[in-house]
Tab-separated table of C-alpha atoms in Angstrom:
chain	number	residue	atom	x	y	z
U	20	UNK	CA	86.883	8.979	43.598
U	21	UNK	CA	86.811	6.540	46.620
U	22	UNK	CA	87.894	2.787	45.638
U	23	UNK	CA	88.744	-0.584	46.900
U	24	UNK	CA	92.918	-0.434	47.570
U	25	UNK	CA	94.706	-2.580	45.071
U	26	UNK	CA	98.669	-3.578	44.679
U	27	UNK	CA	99.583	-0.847	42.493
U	28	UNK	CA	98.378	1.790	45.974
U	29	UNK	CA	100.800	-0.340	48.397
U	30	UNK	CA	103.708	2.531	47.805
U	31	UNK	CA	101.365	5.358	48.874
U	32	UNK	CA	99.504	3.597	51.826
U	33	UNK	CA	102.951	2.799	53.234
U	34	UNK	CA	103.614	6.561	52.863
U	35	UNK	CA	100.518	7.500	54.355
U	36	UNK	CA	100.944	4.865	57.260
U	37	UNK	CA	104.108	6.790	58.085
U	38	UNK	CA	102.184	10.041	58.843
U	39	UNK	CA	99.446	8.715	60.623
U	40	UNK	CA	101.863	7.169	62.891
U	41	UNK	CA	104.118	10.081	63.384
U	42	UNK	CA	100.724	11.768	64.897
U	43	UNK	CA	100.056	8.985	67.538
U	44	UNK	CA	104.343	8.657	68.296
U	45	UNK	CA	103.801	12.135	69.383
U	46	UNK	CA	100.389	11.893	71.435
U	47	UNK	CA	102.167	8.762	72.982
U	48	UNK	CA	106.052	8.250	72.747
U	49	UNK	CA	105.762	5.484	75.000
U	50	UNK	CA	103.497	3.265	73.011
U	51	UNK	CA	104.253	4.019	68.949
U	52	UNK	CA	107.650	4.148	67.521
U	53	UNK	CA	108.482	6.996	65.249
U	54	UNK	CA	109.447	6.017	61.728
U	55	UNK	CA	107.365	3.184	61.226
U	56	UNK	CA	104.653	1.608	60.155
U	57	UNK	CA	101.991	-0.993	61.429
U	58	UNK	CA	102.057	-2.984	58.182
U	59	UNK	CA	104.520	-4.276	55.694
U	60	UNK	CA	104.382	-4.500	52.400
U	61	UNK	CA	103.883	-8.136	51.979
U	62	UNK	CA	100.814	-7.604	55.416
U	63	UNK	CA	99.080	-5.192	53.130
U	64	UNK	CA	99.251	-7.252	50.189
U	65	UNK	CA	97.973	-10.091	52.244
U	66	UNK	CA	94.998	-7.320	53.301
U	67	UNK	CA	93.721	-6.422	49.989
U	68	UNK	CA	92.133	-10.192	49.367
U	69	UNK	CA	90.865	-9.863	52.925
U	70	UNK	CA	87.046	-9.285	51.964
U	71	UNK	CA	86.551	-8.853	55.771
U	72	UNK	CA	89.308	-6.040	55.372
U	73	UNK	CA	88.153	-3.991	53.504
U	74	UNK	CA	91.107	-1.106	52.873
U	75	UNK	CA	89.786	2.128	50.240
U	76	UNK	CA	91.446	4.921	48.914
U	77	UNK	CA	90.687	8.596	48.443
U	78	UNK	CA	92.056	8.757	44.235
U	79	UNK	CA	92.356	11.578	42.689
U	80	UNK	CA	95.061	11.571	40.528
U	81	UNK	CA	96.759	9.548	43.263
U	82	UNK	CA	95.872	8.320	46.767
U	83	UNK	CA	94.792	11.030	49.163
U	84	UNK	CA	93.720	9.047	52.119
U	85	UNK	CA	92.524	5.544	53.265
U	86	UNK	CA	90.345	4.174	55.770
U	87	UNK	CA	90.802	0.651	56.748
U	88	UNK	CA	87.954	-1.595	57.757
U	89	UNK	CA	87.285	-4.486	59.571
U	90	UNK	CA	83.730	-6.300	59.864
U	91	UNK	CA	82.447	-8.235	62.693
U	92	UNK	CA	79.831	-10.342	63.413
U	93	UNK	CA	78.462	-11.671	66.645
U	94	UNK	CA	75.496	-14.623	66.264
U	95	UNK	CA	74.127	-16.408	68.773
U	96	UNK	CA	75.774	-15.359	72.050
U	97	UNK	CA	75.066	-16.007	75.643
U	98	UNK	CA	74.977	-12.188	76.176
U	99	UNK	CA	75.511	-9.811	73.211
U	100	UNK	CA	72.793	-9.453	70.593
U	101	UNK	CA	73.249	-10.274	67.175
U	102	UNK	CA	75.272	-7.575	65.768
U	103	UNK	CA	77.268	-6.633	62.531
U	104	UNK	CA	79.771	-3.892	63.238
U	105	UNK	CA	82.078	-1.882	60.712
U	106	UNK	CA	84.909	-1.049	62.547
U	107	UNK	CA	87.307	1.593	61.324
U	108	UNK	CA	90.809	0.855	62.528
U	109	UNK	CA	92.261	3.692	60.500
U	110	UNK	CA	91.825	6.735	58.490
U	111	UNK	CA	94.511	9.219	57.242
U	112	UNK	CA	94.251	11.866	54.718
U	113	UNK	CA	97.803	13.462	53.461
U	114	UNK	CA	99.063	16.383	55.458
U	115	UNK	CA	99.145	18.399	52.099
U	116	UNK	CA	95.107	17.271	51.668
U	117	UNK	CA	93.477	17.958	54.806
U	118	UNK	CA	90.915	20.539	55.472
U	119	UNK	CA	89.575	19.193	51.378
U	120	UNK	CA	87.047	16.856	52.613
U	121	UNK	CA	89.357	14.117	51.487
U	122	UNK	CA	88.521	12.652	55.295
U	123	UNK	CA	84.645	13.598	54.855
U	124	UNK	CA	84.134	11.839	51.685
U	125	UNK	CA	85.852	8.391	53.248
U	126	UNK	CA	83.800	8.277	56.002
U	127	UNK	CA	81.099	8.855	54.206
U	128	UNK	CA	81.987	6.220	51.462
U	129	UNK	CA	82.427	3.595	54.865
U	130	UNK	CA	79.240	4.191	56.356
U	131	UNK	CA	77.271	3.916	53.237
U	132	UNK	CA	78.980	1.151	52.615
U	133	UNK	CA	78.385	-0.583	56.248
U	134	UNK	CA	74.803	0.159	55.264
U	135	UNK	CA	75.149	-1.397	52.497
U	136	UNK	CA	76.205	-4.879	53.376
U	137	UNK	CA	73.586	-4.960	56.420
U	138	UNK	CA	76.069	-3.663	59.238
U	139	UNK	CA	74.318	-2.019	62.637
U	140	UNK	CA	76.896	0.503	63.687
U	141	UNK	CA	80.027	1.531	62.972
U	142	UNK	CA	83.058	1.912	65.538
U	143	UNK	CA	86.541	3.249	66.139
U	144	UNK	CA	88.698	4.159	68.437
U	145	UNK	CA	90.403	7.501	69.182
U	146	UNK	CA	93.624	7.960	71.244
U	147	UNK	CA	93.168	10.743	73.973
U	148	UNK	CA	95.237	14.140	72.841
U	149	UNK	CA	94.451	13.590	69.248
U	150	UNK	CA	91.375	16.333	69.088
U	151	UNK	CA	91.431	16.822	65.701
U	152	UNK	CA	89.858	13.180	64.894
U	153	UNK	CA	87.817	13.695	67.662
U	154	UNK	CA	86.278	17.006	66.819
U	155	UNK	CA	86.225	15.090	63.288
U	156	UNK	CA	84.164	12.044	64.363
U	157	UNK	CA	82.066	13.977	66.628
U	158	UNK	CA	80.980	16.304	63.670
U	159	UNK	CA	80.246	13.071	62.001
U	160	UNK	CA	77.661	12.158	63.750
U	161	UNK	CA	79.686	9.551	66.142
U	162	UNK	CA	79.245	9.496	69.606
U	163	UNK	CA	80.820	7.904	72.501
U	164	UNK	CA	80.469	3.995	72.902
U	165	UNK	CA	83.037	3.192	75.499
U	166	UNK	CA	85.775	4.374	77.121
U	167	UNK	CA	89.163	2.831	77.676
U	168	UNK	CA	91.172	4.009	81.224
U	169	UNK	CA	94.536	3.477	81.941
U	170	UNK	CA	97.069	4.335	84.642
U	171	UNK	CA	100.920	4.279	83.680
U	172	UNK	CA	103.900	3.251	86.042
């Protein structure tokens, strides 16, 4: 069952958070530090009454994965078009649950819900190395929007 996150899921996201950073410390060492995580405690409890926030959880018997969400909404710009966008700034599923369609079933539940409340697209970002989420997206039906270049010193 996919849900809205509440308090009593804080413990497990935290958990969760860990792994999901562990994969991008090792794409990129030199921009995430291992052992971490990109929220507190008190920042996710802050999150969960953040309507524009949206954070749900993959429950079954206890919390699988999450995707967190963030809606945007551009009205009335000199150049951009009205547009509602979903974006997804993170999913993770458990180590122990991929390859269930624990990752399938969020995105899923997210872009039926972006439907729902009138958004136009969804969007995320991928980092460059990870090729599993990639491969993931792409058999989601995502394409790519943009890309971001960098040179390091």
């Amino acid at each position: 069952m996919i849900r809205k996150a509440c308090k009593e899921d804080i413990g497990r996201i935290i958990e969760l958070l860990h792994q999901v950073n562990m994969v991008h410390h090792k794409i990129r060492p030199d921009l995430f530090k291992p052992y971490t995580t990109k929220y507190s405690e008190q920042e996710l409890e802050s999150l969960l009454d953040d309507n524009n926030k949206p954070i749900f959880v993959y429950d079954d018997g206890g919390v699988l994965g999450y995707a967190f969400c963030q809606i945007s909404e551009i009205k009335n710009h000199l150049l951009l078009e009205d547009i509602k966008t979903l974006y997804i700034d993170d999913i993770c599923v458990d180590e122990n649950a991929r390859g269930k369609h624990v990752g399938k079933a969020l995105y899923e539940y997210v872009r039926d819900y972006a439907q729902s409340i009138g958004c136009n697209n969804i969007t995320l970002n991928v980092w460059e190395g990870n090729e599993p989420a990639s491969q993931f997206y792409k058999n989601m039906g995502m394409k790519v929007q943009k890309t971001t270049m960098e040179i390091r010193f």
